[in-house]
Structure formats: structure tokens, C-alpha cells
Coordinates of C-alpha atoms in Angstrom, one line a residue:
X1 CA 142.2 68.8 152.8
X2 CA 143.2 65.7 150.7
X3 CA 145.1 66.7 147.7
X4 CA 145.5 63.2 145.7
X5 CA 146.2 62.7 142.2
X6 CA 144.0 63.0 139.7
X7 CA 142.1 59.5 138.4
X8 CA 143.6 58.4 135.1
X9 CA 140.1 56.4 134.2
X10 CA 138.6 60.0 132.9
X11 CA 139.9 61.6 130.2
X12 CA 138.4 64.3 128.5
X13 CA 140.2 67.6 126.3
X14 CA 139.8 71.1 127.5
X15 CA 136.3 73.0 127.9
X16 CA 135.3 76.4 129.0
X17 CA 132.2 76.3 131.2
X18 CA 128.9 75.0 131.4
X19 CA 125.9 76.4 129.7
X20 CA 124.0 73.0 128.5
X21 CA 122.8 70.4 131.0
X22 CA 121.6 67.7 129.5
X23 CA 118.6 64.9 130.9
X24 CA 120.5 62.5 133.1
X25 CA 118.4 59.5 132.5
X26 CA 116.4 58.4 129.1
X27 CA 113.7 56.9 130.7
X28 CA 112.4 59.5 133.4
X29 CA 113.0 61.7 131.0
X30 CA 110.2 60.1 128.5
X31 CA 108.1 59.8 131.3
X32 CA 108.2 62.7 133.7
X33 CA 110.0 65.5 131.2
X34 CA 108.8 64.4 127.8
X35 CA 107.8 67.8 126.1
X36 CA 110.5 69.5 128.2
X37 CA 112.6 71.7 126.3
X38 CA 115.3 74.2 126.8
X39 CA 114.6 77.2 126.1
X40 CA 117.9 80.0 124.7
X41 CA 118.2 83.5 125.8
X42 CA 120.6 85.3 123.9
X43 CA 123.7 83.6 124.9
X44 CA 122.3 81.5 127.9
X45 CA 120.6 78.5 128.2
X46 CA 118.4 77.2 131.0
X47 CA 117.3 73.4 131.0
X48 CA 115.5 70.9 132.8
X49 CA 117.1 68.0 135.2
X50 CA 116.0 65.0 135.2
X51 CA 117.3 61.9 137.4
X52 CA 118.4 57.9 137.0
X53 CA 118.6 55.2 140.0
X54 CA 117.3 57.9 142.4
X55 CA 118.8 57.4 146.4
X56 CA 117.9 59.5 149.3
X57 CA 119.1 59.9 152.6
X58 CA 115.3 60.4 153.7
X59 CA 113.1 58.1 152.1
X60 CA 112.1 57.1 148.4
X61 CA 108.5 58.2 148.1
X62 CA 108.7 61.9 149.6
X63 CA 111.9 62.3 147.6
X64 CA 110.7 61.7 144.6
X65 CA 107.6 63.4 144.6
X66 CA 109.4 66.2 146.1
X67 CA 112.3 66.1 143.1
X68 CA 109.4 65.3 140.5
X69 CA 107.7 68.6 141.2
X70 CA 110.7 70.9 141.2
X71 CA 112.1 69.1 137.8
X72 CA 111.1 71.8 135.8
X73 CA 113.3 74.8 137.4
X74 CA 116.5 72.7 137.7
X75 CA 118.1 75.3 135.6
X76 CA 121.6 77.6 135.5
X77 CA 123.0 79.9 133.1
X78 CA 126.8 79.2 132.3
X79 CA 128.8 80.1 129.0
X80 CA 128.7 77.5 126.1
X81 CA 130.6 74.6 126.7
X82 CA 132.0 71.8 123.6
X83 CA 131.6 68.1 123.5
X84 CA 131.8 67.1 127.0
X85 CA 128.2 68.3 127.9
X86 CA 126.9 66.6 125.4
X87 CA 128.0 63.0 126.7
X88 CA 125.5 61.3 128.6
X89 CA 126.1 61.5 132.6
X90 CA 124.0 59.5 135.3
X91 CA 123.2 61.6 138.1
X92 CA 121.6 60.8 141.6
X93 CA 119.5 63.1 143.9
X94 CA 119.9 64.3 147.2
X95 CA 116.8 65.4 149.4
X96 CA 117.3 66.9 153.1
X97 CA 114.1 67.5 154.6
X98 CA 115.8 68.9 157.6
X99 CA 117.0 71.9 155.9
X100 CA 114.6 71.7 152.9
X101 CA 117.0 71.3 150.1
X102 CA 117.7 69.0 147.1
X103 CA 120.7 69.0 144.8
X104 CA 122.0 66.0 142.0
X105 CA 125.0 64.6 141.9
X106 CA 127.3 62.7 139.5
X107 CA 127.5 58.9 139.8
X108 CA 128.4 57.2 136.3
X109 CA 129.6 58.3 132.9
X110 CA 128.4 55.6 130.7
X111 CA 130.6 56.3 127.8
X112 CA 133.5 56.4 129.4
X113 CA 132.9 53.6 131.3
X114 CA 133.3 55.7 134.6
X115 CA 132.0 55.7 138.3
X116 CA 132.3 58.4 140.7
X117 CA 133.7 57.0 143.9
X118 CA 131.5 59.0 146.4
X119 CA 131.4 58.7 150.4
X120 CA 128.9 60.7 152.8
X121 CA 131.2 62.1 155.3
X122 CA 128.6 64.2 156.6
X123 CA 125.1 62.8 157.1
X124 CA 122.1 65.7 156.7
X125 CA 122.5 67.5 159.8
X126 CA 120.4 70.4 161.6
X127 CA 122.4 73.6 161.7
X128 CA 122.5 74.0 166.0
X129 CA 124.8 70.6 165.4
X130 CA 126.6 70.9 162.8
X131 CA 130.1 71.7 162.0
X132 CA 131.7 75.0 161.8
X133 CA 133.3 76.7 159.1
X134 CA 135.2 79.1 161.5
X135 CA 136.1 80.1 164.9
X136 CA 133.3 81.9 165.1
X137 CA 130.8 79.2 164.0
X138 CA 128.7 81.5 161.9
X139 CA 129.3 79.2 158.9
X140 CA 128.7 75.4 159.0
X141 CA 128.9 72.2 156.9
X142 CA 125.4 70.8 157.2
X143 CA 126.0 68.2 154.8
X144 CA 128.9 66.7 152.4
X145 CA 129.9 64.2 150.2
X146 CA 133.7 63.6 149.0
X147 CA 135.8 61.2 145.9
X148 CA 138.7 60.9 147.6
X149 CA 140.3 58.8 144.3
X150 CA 139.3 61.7 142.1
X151 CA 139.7 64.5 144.5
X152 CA 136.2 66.0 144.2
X153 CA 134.5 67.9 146.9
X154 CA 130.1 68.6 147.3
X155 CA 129.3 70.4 150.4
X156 CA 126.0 72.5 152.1
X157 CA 126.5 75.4 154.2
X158 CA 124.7 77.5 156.5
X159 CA 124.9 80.8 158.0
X160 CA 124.0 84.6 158.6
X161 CA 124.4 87.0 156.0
X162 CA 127.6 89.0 156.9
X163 CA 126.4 92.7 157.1
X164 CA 129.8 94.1 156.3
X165 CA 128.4 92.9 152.5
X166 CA 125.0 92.7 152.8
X167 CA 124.3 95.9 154.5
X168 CA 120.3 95.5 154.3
X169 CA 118.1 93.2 154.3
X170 CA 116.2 93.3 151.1
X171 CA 117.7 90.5 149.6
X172 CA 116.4 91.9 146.1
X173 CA 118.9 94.5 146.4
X174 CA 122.6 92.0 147.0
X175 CA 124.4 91.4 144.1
X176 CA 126.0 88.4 143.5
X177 CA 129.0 89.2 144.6
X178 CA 128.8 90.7 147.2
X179 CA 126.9 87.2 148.7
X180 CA 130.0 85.2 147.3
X181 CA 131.9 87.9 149.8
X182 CA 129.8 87.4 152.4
X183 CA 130.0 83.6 152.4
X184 CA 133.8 83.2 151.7
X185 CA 134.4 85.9 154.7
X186 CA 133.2 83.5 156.5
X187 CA 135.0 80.2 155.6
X188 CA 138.0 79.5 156.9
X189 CA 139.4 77.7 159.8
X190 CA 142.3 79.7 160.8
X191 CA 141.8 82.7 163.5
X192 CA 142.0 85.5 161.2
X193 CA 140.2 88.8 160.2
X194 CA 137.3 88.2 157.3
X195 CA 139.5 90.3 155.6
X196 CA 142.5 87.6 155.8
X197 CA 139.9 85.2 155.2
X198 CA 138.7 86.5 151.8
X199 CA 142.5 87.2 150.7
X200 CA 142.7 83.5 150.7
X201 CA 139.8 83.3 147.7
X202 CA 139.9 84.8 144.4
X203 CA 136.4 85.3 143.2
X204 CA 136.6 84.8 138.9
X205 CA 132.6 85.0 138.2
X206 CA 128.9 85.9 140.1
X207 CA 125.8 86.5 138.8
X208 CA 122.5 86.1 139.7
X209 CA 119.3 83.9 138.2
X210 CA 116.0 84.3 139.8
X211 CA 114.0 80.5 139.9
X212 CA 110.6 80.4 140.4
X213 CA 110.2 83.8 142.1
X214 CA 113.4 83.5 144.3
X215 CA 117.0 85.0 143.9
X216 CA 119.6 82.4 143.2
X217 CA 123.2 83.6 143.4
X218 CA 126.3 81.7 141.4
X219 CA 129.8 82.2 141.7
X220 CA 133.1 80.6 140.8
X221 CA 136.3 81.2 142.8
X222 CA 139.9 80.1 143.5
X223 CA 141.4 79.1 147.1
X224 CA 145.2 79.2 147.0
X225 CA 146.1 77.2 149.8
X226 CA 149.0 74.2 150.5
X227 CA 147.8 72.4 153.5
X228 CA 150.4 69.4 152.8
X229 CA 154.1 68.8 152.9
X230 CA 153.8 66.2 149.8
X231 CA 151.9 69.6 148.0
X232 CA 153.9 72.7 148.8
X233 CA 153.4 74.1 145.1
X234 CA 153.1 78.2 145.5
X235 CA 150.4 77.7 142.1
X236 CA 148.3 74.4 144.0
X237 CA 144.5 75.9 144.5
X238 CA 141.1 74.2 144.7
X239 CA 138.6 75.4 142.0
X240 CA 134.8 76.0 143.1
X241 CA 131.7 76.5 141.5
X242 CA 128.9 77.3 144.3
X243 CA 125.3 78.8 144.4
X244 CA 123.6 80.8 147.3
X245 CA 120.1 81.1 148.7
X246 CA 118.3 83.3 151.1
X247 CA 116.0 81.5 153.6
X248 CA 114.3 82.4 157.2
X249 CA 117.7 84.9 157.4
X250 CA 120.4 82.2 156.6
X251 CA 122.3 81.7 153.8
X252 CA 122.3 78.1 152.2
X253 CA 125.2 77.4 149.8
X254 CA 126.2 74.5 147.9
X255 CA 129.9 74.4 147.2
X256 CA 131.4 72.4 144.6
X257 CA 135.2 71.9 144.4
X258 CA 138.4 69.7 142.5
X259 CA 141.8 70.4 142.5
X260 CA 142.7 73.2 139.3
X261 CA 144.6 70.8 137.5
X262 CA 141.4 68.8 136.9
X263 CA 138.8 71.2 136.6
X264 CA 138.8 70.5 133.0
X265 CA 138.0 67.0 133.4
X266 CA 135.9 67.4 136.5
X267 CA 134.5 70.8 136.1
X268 CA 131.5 70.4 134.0
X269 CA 129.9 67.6 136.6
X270 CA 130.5 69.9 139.1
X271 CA 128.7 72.7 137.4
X272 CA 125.6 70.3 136.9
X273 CA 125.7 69.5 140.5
X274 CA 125.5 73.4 141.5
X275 CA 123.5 74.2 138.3
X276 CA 120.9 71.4 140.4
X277 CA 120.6 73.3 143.5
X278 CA 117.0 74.6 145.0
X279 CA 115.6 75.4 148.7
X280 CA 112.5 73.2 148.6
X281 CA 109.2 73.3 150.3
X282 CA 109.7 73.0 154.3
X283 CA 108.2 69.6 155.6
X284 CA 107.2 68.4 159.1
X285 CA 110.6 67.4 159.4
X286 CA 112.6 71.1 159.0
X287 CA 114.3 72.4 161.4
X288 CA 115.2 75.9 160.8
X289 CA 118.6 77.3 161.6
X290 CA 117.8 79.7 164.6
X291 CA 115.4 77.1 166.0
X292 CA 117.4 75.6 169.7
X293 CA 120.8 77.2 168.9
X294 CA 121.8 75.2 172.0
X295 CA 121.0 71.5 170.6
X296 CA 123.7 69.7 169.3
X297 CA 122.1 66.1 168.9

């Protein structure tokens, strides 16, 4: 883990967390998303994603129409948050059509002048190939992206539900955090117990949100670890924000992390990012997870 210090070029005062997200780019939004609205419920908000100087790792045209059509459900509930949601942010999306997946990410705050710094260090990958979480390779990285400069963190997993949480298979019936359990008892590197494993996490929030028919689970949560000798603080801990779906008997989760001392600053993007996240339609190109367990190329 790289544990850097924080970018001075952002700057912004102290927030709680995200409930608005607002429409990433004026100009699709006038033209794909023009009588788009948000829509309040009691104290939540969902509203509608839209995207500027759109890349894909894929290919332009089925991307877009792809993210076009699912525009209208990119949607999260979070608590109210001040004037930092309101500032215009750029975001890009992401498309893998070998997992069926999309997600936005930050690129450029406009008003502050500022670029996100990100590098692919994980290409799309199908799950048979793709790194493990663990020892016992339930849990893999299928994709992610990193800042190093501004210590920021976007990552895809996948793997089996772990039955010592999810004890049936009605997925109607989990709760949310009992999927956050499932998924952090699974991630770790070290040779320990999921019990050990979870101790290292500190779950603060979960809920649930069902998007178009389909049960989307949210959690935030806290791993206290010091994996330097330049960062030996006892209180040094990466913050996350994540969301979980259920597909074909795998779990797909987009995690979303900065270190705590900048989650102010950073922490509403990453909320967007995870707020952004949807299982899409399968193409001729997905390949799902217990398809060849054997194949690593």
C-alpha cells in the first residue's frame, strides 16, 4: 500500500457525506438528461449521472450506448452533504464488457483548477486470471485504477458469497451488512482466520438500495493497518466507501478508498464514483466468473 502525502492543489473545508450528485458535464446533460430530475425521499436523494470526455477501455460506440441507457439509474442514497457537492466535477466512464460492469470516475475539478492523476494498474481482466485478494483466492482484483500523488484507490472485485454471512441463497433476504462481512472476510493478504481478517475492518455504515429491480448493497468502513516504516502511526487507516452486487453466484464490489486524513477533501468524489456503480447487460464478450476456472490468460 502507498501511503504518500496528501496533494496540496485541493483544498476544500470539512463535509459529512454525500447525498447530492450532481451532472458531470453541461452539455450531455442538455442533450441526453435534459428533463432529468432528482427526485427527494424524506431525507435521501437519488439523482442521475451524466458523463464529459467519455474513455473506455473497450471501445467508444458500445460504451456509450451502453452508459447512455443505464444514465437514468446512476443513483445512491447518502446523508446531506454542504458546498462541496455542489461544485462542478468532470467525471469519466469505465465499461468492462468482460464482467459486464460500468462505474465513473473523477478526472478534473474545474473550479479548482484540479486534475486527478490516475493510472490503470490493472487492465479489465476475467476473473480465472485475475489477482487474489487472499490466500485462498476466493476474492480477486479484476480491475483498478490508482493517484498515487493524491493517494486515492478505485478497485473491482470478485468472488463467492461467504456462507458463514450469507447463509442462504435468496439474496433478497442479506442485509447489507452482513454482505460488507462477507466481502471484507475475505480481503486480506495475510494467512489468517476470516475472523482475523474482519478485525482488521471497522464497518461505520451499510444499507441497501434496490436499482432497477436488483439489490445494491453500500457500506463505508475503516482498515487500520501500517504497512510502512515511514508510517508507523497506531491511528493511520485507509477510509472506504464500496457497493456490492449479486450476479451468476459472485459478488462484484467496487471499492473506493483515500487515506483518513483526506477523506474530507477526497471523500465526496469517491462517493460519486461508488454512488456510479451498476452490473450491466452481459455482451458477447462476458466471461462469467466460474466459466474455465483453470484459464489464466
Amino acid at each position: 500500500m502507498l501511503l504518500l502525502s496528501p496533494s496540496p492543489s485541493l483544498s476544500t473545508p470539512t463535509h459529512p457525506f454525500l447525498v447530492k450528485h450532481n451532472l458531470c458535464s453541461r452539455d450531455l446533460t442538455r442533450t441526453m438528461l435534459k428533463n432529468k430530475k432528482c427526485r427527494i425521499h424524506d431525507k435521501f436523494q437519488p439523482c442521475a449521472f451524466a458523463t464529459s470526455e467519455p474513455t473506455s477501455q473497450i471501445g467508444f460506440c458500445r460504451r456509450d450506448l451502453v452508459l447512455f441507457g443505464l444514465s437514468s439509474s446512476f443513483s445512491l442514497i447518502f446523508p446531506t452533504l454542504g458546498s462541496l457537492a455542489e461544485e462542478e466535477l468532470k467525471m469519466a466512464p469505465l465499461v468492462d464488457e468482460i464482467n459486464s460492469y460500468s462505474y465513473l470516475y473523477p478526472v478534473e475539478l474545474p473550479s479548482k483548477k484540479f486534475l486527478f492523476k490516475w493510472v490503470e494498474s490493472r487492465k479489465p481482466e476475467r476473473y480465472s486470471s485475475a489477482a487474489p485478494l487472499s490466500p485462498d483466492a476466493r476474492l480477486r482484483i479484476v480491475q483498478e485504477r490508482v493517484d498515487i500523488i493524491d493517494n486515492l484507490i478505485i478497485s473491482v472485485s470478485i468472488g463467492p458469497p461467504n456462507s458463514q454471512f450469507l447463509k442462504t441463497k435468496d439474496k433478497k433476504t442479506w442485509t447489507a451488512k452482513d454482505v460488507a462481512d462477507s466481502v471484507l472476510s475475505d480481503k486480506s493478504a495475510l494467512r489468517v482466520t476470516s475472523s482475523q481478517r474482519m478485525a482488521e475492518s471497522s464497518v461505520l455504515d451499510a444499507h441497501s438500495s434496490e436499482i432497477d429491480g436488483e439489490p445494491y448493497w453500500f457500506y463505508e468502513y475503516l482498515v487500520r493497518k501500517s504497512p510502512t516504516k515511514t508510517a508507523q502511526e497506531s491511528n493511520l487507516y485507509r477510509h472506504y466507501v464500496a457497493s456490492t452486487a449479486e450476479r451468476d453466484g459472485y459478488l462484484y464490489s467496487l471499492n473506493a478508498s483515500t487515506l483518513n486524513k483526506q477523506w474530507d477533501k477526497m471523500g465526496p468524489f469517491l462517493e460519486k464514483t461508488v454512488a456510479s456503480f451498476r452490473l450491466i447487460p452481459p455482451t458477447e464478450y462476458y466471461v462469467p466468473p466460474y466459466k474455465d476456472p483453470w484459464r489464466f490468460w
